[in-house]
mmCIF file of C-alpha atoms and ligand atoms in Angstrom:
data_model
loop_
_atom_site.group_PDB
_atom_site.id
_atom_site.type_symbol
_atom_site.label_atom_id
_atom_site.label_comp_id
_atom_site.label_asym_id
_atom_site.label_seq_id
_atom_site.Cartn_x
_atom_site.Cartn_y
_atom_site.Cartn_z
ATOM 1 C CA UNK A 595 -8.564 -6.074 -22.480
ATOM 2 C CA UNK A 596 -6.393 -5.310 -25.401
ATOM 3 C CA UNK A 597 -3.067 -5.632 -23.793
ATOM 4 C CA UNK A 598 -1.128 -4.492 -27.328
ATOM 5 C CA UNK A 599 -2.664 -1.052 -26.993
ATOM 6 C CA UNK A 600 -1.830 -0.580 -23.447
ATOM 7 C CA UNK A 601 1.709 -2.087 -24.677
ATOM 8 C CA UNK A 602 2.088 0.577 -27.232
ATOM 9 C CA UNK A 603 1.225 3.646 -25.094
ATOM 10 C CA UNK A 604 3.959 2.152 -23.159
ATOM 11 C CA UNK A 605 6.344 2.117 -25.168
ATOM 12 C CA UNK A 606 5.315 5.570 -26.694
ATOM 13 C CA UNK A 607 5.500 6.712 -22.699
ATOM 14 C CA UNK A 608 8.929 5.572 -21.886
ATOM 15 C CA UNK A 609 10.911 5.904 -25.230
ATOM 16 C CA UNK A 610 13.076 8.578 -24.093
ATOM 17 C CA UNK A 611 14.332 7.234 -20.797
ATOM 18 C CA UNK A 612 17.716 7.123 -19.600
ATOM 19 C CA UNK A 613 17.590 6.076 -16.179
ATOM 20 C CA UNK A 614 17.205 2.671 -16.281
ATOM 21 C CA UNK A 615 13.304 2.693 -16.390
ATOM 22 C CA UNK A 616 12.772 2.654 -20.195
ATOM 23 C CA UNK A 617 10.849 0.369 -22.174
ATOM 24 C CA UNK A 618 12.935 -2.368 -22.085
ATOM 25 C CA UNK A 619 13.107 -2.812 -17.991
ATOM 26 C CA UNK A 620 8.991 -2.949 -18.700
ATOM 27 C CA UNK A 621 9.398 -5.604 -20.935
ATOM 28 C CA UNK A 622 11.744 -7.639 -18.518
ATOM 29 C CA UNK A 623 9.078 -6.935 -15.817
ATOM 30 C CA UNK A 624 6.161 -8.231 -17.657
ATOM 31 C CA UNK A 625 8.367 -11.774 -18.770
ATOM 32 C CA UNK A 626 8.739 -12.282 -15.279
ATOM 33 C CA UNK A 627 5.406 -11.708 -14.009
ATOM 34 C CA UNK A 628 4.519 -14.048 -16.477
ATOM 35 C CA UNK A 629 7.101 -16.511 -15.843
ATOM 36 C CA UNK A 630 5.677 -16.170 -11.587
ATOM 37 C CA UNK A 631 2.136 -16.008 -12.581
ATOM 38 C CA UNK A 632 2.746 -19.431 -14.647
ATOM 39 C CA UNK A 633 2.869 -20.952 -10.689
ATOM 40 C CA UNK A 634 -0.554 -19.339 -9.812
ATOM 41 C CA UNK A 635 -3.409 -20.280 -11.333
ATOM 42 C CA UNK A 636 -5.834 -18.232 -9.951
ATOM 43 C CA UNK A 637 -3.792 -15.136 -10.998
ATOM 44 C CA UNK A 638 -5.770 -12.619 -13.374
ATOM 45 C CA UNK A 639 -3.081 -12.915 -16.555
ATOM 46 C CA UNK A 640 -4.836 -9.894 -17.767
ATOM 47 C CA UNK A 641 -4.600 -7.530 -14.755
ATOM 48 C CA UNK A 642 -0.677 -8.779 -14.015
ATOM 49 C CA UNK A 643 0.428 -7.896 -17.495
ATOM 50 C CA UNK A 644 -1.352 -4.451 -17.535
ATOM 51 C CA UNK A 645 0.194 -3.280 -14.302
ATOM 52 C CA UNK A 646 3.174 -4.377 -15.301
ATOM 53 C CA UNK A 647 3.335 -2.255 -18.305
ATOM 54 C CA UNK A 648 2.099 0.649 -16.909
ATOM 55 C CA UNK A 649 3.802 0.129 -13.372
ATOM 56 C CA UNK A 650 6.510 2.877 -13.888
ATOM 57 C CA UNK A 651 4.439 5.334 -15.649
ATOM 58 C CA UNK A 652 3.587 7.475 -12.532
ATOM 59 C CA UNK A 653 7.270 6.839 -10.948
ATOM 60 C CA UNK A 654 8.172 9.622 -8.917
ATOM 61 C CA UNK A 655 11.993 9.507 -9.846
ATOM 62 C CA UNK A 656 10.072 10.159 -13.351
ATOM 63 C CA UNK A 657 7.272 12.814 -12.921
ATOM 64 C CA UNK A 658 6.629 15.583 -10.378
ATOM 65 C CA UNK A 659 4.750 14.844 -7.747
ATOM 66 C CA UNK A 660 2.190 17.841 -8.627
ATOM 67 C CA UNK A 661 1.544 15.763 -12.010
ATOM 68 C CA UNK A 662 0.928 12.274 -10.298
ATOM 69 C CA UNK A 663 -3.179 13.300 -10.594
ATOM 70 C CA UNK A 664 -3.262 13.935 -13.799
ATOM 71 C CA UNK A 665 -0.832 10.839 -15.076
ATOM 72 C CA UNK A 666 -3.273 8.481 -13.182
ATOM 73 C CA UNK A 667 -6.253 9.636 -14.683
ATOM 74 C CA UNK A 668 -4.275 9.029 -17.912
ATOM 75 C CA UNK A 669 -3.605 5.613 -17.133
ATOM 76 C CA UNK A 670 -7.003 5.267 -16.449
ATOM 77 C CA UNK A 671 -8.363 6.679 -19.664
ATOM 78 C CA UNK A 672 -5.577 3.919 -21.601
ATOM 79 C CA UNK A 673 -7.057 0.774 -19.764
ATOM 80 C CA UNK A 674 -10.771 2.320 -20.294
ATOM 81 C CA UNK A 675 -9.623 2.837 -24.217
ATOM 82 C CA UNK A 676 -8.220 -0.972 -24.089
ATOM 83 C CA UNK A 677 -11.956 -2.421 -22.774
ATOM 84 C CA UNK A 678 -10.957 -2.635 -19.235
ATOM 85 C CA UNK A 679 -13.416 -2.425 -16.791
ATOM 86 C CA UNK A 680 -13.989 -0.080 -14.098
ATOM 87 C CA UNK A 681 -12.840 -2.427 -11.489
ATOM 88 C CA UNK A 682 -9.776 -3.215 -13.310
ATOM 89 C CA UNK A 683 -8.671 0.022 -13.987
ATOM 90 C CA UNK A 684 -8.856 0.601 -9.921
ATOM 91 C CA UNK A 685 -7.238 -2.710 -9.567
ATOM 92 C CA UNK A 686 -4.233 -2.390 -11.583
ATOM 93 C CA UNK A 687 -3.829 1.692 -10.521
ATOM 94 C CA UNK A 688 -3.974 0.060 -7.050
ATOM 95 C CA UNK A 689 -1.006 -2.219 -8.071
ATOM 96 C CA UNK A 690 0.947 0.832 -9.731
ATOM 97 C CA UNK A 691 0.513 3.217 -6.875
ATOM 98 C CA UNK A 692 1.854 0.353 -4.198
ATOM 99 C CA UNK A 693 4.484 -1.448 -5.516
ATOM 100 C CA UNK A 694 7.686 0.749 -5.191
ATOM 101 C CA UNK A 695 10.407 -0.187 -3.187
ATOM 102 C CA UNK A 696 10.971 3.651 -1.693
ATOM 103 C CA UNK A 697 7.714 3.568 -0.344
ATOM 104 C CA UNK A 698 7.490 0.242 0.992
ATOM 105 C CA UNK A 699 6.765 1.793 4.863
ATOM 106 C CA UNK A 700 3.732 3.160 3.415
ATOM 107 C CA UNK A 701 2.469 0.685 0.389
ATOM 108 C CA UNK A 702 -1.157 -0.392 0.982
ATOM 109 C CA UNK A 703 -1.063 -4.652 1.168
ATOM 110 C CA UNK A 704 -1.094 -6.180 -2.433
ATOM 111 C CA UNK A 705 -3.691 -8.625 -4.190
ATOM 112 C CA UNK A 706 -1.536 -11.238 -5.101
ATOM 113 C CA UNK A 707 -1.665 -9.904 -9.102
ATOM 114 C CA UNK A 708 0.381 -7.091 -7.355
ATOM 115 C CA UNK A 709 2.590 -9.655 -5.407
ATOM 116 C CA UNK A 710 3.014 -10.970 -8.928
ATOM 117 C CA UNK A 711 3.884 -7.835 -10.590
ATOM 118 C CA UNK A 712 5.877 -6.493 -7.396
ATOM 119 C CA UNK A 713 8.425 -9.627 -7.040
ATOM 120 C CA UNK A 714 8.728 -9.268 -11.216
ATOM 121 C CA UNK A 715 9.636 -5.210 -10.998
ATOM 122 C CA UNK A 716 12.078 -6.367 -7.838
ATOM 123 C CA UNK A 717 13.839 -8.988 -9.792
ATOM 124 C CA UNK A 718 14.933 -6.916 -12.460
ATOM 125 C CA UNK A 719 16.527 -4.599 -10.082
ATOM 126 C CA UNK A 720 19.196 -7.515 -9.214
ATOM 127 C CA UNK A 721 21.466 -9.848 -10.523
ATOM 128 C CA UNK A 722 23.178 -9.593 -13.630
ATOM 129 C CA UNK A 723 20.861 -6.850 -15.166
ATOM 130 C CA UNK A 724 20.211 -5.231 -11.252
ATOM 131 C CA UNK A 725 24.190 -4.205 -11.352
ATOM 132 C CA UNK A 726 24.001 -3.186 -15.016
ATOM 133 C CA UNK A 727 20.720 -0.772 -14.401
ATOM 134 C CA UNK A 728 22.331 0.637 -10.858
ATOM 135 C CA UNK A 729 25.197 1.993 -12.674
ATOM 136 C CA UNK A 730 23.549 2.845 -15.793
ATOM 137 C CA UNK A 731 21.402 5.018 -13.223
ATOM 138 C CA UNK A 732 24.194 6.177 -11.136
ATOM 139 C CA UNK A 733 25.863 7.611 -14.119
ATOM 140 C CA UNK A 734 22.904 8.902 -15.439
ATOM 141 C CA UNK A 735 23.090 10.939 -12.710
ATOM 142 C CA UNK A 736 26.406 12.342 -12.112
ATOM 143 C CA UNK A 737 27.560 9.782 -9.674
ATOM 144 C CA UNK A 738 30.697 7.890 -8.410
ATOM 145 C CA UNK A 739 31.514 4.092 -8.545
ATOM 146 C CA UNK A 740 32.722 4.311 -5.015
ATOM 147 C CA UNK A 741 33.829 5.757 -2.573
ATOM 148 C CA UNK A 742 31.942 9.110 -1.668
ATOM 149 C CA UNK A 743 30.675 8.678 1.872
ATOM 150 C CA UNK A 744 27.161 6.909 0.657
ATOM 151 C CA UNK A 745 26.667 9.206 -1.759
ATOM 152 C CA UNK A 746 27.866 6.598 -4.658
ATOM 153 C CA UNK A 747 26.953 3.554 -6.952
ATOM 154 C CA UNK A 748 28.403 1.141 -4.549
ATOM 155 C CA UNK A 749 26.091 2.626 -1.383
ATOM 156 C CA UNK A 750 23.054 1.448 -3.305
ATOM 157 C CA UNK A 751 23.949 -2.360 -3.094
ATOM 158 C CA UNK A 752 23.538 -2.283 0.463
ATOM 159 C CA UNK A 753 20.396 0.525 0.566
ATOM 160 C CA UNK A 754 18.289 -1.747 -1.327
ATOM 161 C CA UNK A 755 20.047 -4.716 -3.803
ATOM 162 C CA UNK A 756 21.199 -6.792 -0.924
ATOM 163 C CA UNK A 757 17.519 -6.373 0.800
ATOM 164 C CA UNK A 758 15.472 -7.741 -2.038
ATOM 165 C CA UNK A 759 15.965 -11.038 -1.775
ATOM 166 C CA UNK A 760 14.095 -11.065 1.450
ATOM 167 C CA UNK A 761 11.339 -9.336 0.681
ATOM 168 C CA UNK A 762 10.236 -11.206 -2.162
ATOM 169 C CA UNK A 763 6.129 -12.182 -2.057
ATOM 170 C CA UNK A 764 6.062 -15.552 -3.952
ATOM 171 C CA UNK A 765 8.173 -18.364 -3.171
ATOM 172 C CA UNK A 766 9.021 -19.140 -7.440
ATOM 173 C CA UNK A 767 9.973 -14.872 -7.178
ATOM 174 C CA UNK A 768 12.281 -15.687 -3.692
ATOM 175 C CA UNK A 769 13.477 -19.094 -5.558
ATOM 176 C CA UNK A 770 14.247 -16.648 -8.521
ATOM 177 C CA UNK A 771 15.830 -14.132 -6.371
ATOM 178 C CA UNK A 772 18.441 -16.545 -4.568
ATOM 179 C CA UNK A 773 20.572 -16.992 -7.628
ATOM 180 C CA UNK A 774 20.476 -13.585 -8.613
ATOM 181 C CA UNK A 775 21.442 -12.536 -5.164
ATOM 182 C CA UNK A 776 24.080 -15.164 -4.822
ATOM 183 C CA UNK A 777 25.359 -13.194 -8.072
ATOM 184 C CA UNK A 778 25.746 -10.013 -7.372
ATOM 185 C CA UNK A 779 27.866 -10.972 -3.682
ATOM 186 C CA UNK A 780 29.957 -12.622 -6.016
ATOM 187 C CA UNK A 781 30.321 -9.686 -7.998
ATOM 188 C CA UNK A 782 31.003 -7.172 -5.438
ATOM 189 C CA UNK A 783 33.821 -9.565 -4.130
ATOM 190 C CA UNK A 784 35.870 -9.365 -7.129
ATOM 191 C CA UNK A 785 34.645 -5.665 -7.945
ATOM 192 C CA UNK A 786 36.373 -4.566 -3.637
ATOM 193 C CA UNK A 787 39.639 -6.768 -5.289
ATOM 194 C CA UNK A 788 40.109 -5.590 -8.508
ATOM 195 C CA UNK A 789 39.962 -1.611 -6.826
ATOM 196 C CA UNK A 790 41.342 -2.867 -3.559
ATOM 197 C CA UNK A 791 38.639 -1.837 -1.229
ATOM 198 C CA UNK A 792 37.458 -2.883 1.635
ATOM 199 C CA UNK A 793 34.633 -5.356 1.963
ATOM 200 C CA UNK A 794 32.107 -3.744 3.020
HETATM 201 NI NI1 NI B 1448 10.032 -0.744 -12.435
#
Protein backbone atom coordinates (compact mmCIF):
# COMPACT_ATOMS: atom_id res chain seq x y z
CA UNK A 1 0.00 0.00 0.00
CA UNK A 2 1.46 3.34 -0.73
CA UNK A 3 1.29 4.84 2.66
CA UNK A 4 2.78 8.49 1.24
CA UNK A 5 -0.39 8.92 -0.79
CA UNK A 6 -2.72 8.09 1.92
CA UNK A 7 -0.24 10.49 4.02
CA UNK A 8 -0.79 13.30 1.65
CA UNK A 9 -4.61 13.19 1.39
CA UNK A 10 -4.14 13.52 5.01
CA UNK A 11 -2.55 16.18 5.30
CA UNK A 12 -4.55 17.88 2.39
CA UNK A 13 -7.78 16.69 4.73
CA UNK A 14 -6.82 18.23 7.95
CA UNK A 15 -4.80 21.42 6.97
CA UNK A 16 -7.24 23.78 8.22
CA UNK A 17 -7.92 22.47 11.69
CA UNK A 18 -8.01 24.30 14.77
CA UNK A 19 -9.22 22.07 17.30
CA UNK A 20 -6.52 20.15 18.18
CA UNK A 21 -7.09 17.37 15.49
CA UNK A 22 -4.90 18.77 12.66
CA UNK A 23 -2.22 17.17 10.89
CA UNK A 24 0.22 17.29 13.31
CA UNK A 25 -1.82 15.25 16.26
CA UNK A 26 -1.94 12.53 13.10
CA UNK A 27 1.55 12.56 12.85
CA UNK A 28 2.10 12.11 16.72
CA UNK A 29 -0.47 9.24 16.45
CA UNK A 30 1.19 7.35 13.76
CA UNK A 31 5.00 7.72 15.76
CA UNK A 32 3.40 6.08 18.47
CA UNK A 33 1.67 3.34 16.87
CA UNK A 34 4.84 2.70 15.49
CA UNK A 35 6.82 3.06 18.51
CA UNK A 36 3.82 0.18 20.22
CA UNK A 37 3.72 -1.85 17.14
CA UNK A 38 7.74 -2.13 17.41
CA UNK A 39 6.63 -4.67 20.62
CA UNK A 40 4.30 -6.77 18.34
CA UNK A 41 5.49 -8.59 15.77
CA UNK A 42 2.67 -9.99 14.33
CA UNK A 43 1.16 -6.47 13.91
CA UNK A 44 0.25 -5.54 10.14
CA UNK A 45 2.79 -2.22 9.96
CA UNK A 46 0.83 -1.42 6.93
CA UNK A 47 -2.78 -1.50 8.22
CA UNK A 48 -1.61 0.38 11.77
CA UNK A 49 -0.08 3.27 9.92
CA UNK A 50 -3.06 3.71 7.48
CA UNK A 51 -5.65 3.88 10.21
CA UNK A 52 -3.73 5.98 11.94
CA UNK A 53 -3.61 8.57 9.33
CA UNK A 54 -6.93 8.46 8.39
CA UNK A 55 -8.34 7.76 12.02
CA UNK A 56 -9.78 11.34 12.52
CA UNK A 57 -11.01 11.89 9.12
CA UNK A 58 -14.68 10.86 9.83
CA UNK A 59 -14.53 12.47 13.55
CA UNK A 60 -17.79 13.55 14.50
CA UNK A 61 -16.55 16.71 16.48
CA UNK A 62 -15.30 17.30 12.68
CA UNK A 63 -18.10 16.38 10.15
CA UNK A 64 -21.90 16.08 10.40
CA UNK A 65 -23.16 13.10 11.13
CA UNK A 66 -25.42 13.15 7.78
CA UNK A 67 -21.88 13.25 5.87
CA UNK A 68 -20.22 10.26 7.81
CA UNK A 69 -21.51 7.92 4.51
CA UNK A 70 -20.13 9.69 2.14
CA UNK A 71 -16.54 10.53 4.02
CA UNK A 72 -16.18 6.68 4.46
CA UNK A 73 -16.68 5.80 1.08
CA UNK A 74 -13.98 8.46 0.51
CA UNK A 75 -11.63 6.88 2.67
CA UNK A 76 -12.29 3.92 0.97
CA UNK A 77 -11.73 5.15 -2.54
CA UNK A 78 -7.96 6.72 -0.97
CA UNK A 79 -6.79 3.21 0.36
CA UNK A 80 -8.29 1.53 -3.02
CA UNK A 81 -6.20 4.48 -5.00
CA UNK A 82 -3.04 3.55 -2.63
CA UNK A 83 -3.25 -0.51 -3.75
CA UNK A 84 -5.01 -1.57 -0.69
CA UNK A 85 -7.01 -4.41 -0.81
CA UNK A 86 -10.55 -4.93 -0.26
CA UNK A 87 -10.04 -6.50 3.04
CA UNK A 88 -7.86 -3.80 4.18
CA UNK A 89 -9.85 -1.07 3.33
CA UNK A 90 -12.74 -2.84 5.66
CA UNK A 91 -10.07 -3.48 8.14
CA UNK A 92 -8.66 -0.18 8.72
CA UNK A 93 -12.46 1.64 8.24
CA UNK A 94 -13.23 -0.92 10.99
CA UNK A 95 -10.36 0.59 13.11
CA UNK A 96 -11.49 4.31 12.25
CA UNK A 97 -15.13 3.83 12.98
CA UNK A 98 -14.23 2.11 16.65
CA UNK A 99 -11.61 3.75 18.18
CA UNK A 100 -13.04 7.02 19.75
CA UNK A 101 -13.05 7.58 23.21
CA UNK A 102 -16.88 9.20 23.21
CA UNK A 103 -18.13 6.15 21.94
CA UNK A 104 -16.31 3.70 23.85
CA UNK A 105 -19.94 2.11 25.35
CA UNK A 106 -20.65 1.27 21.89
CA UNK A 107 -17.10 0.55 19.94
CA UNK A 108 -17.17 -2.90 18.29
CA UNK A 109 -13.89 -5.04 19.98
CA UNK A 110 -10.56 -4.11 18.14
CA UNK A 111 -8.00 -6.39 16.12
CA UNK A 112 -5.05 -5.69 17.89
CA UNK A 113 -3.77 -3.22 14.72
CA UNK A 114 -6.70 -1.16 16.23
CA UNK A 115 -5.47 -1.75 19.89
CA UNK A 116 -2.29 -0.43 18.34
CA UNK A 117 -3.65 2.54 16.72
CA UNK A 118 -6.29 3.15 19.67
CA UNK A 119 -3.61 3.27 22.71
CA UNK A 120 -1.39 5.65 20.06
CA UNK A 121 -4.59 8.22 19.37
CA UNK A 122 -5.15 7.93 23.48
CA UNK A 123 -1.64 8.83 24.30
CA UNK A 124 -1.54 11.92 22.56
CA UNK A 125 -4.52 13.11 24.36
CA UNK A 126 -2.31 13.19 27.74
CA UNK A 127 0.67 14.30 29.23
CA UNK A 128 2.57 17.14 28.25
CA UNK A 129 0.94 17.54 24.72
CA UNK A 130 -2.75 16.02 26.28
CA UNK A 131 -2.88 19.47 28.51
CA UNK A 132 -1.56 21.58 25.62
CA UNK A 133 -4.35 20.10 22.98
CA UNK A 134 -7.30 20.30 25.87
CA UNK A 135 -6.85 23.91 26.12
CA UNK A 136 -5.95 24.62 22.68
CA UNK A 137 -9.52 22.92 22.15
CA UNK A 138 -11.23 24.54 24.97
CA UNK A 139 -10.34 27.88 23.63
CA UNK A 140 -11.05 26.99 20.33
CA UNK A 141 -14.25 26.85 21.52
CA UNK A 142 -15.19 29.67 23.63
CA UNK A 143 -14.42 28.08 26.90
CA UNK A 144 -13.17 28.83 30.49
CA UNK A 145 -9.95 27.60 32.30
CA UNK A 146 -12.02 26.91 35.34
CA UNK A 147 -14.43 27.28 37.16
CA UNK A 148 -17.92 27.15 35.31
CA UNK A 149 -19.86 24.33 36.93
CA UNK A 150 -18.30 21.47 34.41
CA UNK A 151 -18.77 23.40 31.69
CA UNK A 152 -14.81 24.35 31.52
CA UNK A 153 -11.19 23.26 30.48
CA UNK A 154 -10.46 21.97 33.88
CA UNK A 155 -13.87 19.53 33.88
CA UNK A 156 -12.28 17.65 31.01
CA UNK A 157 -9.25 16.31 33.09
CA UNK A 158 -11.47 14.36 35.12
CA UNK A 159 -14.25 13.42 32.09
CA UNK A 160 -11.67 11.66 30.25
CA UNK A 161 -7.58 12.63 30.86
CA UNK A 162 -7.45 11.08 34.25
CA UNK A 163 -9.38 7.79 32.77
CA UNK A 164 -6.95 6.97 30.03
CA UNK A 165 -4.41 5.56 31.69
CA UNK A 166 -6.59 2.66 32.56
CA UNK A 167 -7.94 1.88 29.61
CA UNK A 168 -4.95 1.50 27.67
CA UNK A 169 -4.89 -2.02 25.34
CA UNK A 170 -1.11 -2.85 25.25
CA UNK A 171 0.99 -3.08 28.17
CA UNK A 172 4.25 -0.83 26.22
CA UNK A 173 0.87 1.86 25.51
CA UNK A 174 -0.18 1.48 29.62
CA UNK A 175 3.81 1.54 30.41
CA UNK A 176 3.74 4.72 28.12
CA UNK A 177 0.73 6.10 29.69
CA UNK A 178 1.99 5.95 33.47
CA UNK A 179 4.48 8.72 33.05
CA UNK A 180 2.35 10.81 31.14
CA UNK A 181 -0.36 10.40 33.67
CA UNK A 182 1.93 10.85 36.59
CA UNK A 183 2.49 14.30 34.62
CA UNK A 184 -0.38 15.83 34.21
CA UNK A 185 -1.46 15.15 38.38
CA UNK A 186 1.55 16.96 38.83
CA UNK A 187 0.45 19.62 36.74
CA UNK A 188 -2.94 20.15 37.98
CA UNK A 189 -1.38 20.39 41.56
CA UNK A 190 0.56 23.40 40.90
CA UNK A 191 -2.09 24.74 38.24
CA UNK A 192 -5.22 24.50 41.82
CA UNK A 193 -1.99 26.56 43.70
CA UNK A 194 -0.95 29.01 41.49
CA UNK A 195 -5.12 30.09 41.09
CA UNK A 196 -5.83 28.92 44.59
CA UNK A 197 -8.45 26.36 43.95
CA UNK A 198 -9.50 23.63 45.40
CA UNK A 199 -8.18 20.19 44.60
CA UNK A 200 -10.47 18.65 43.04
NI1 LIG B 1 -7.21 11.41 17.11
Amino acid sequence: MDLMYIENKARQYHSSDATGHDFSHIERVKNNAIKIASHYIDADINIICCAALLHDVADHKLIDAKDHDVVIDMMRGWIKEAGGSDASARHILHICQNISFSTRDKNDSLSLEGQIVQDADRLDAIGAIGIARTFAYGGAKGRKMYNDNGRDTLSHFYEKLLMIKDLMNTHIGHQMAEERHHFMKEFLSHFYDECSLKQQ
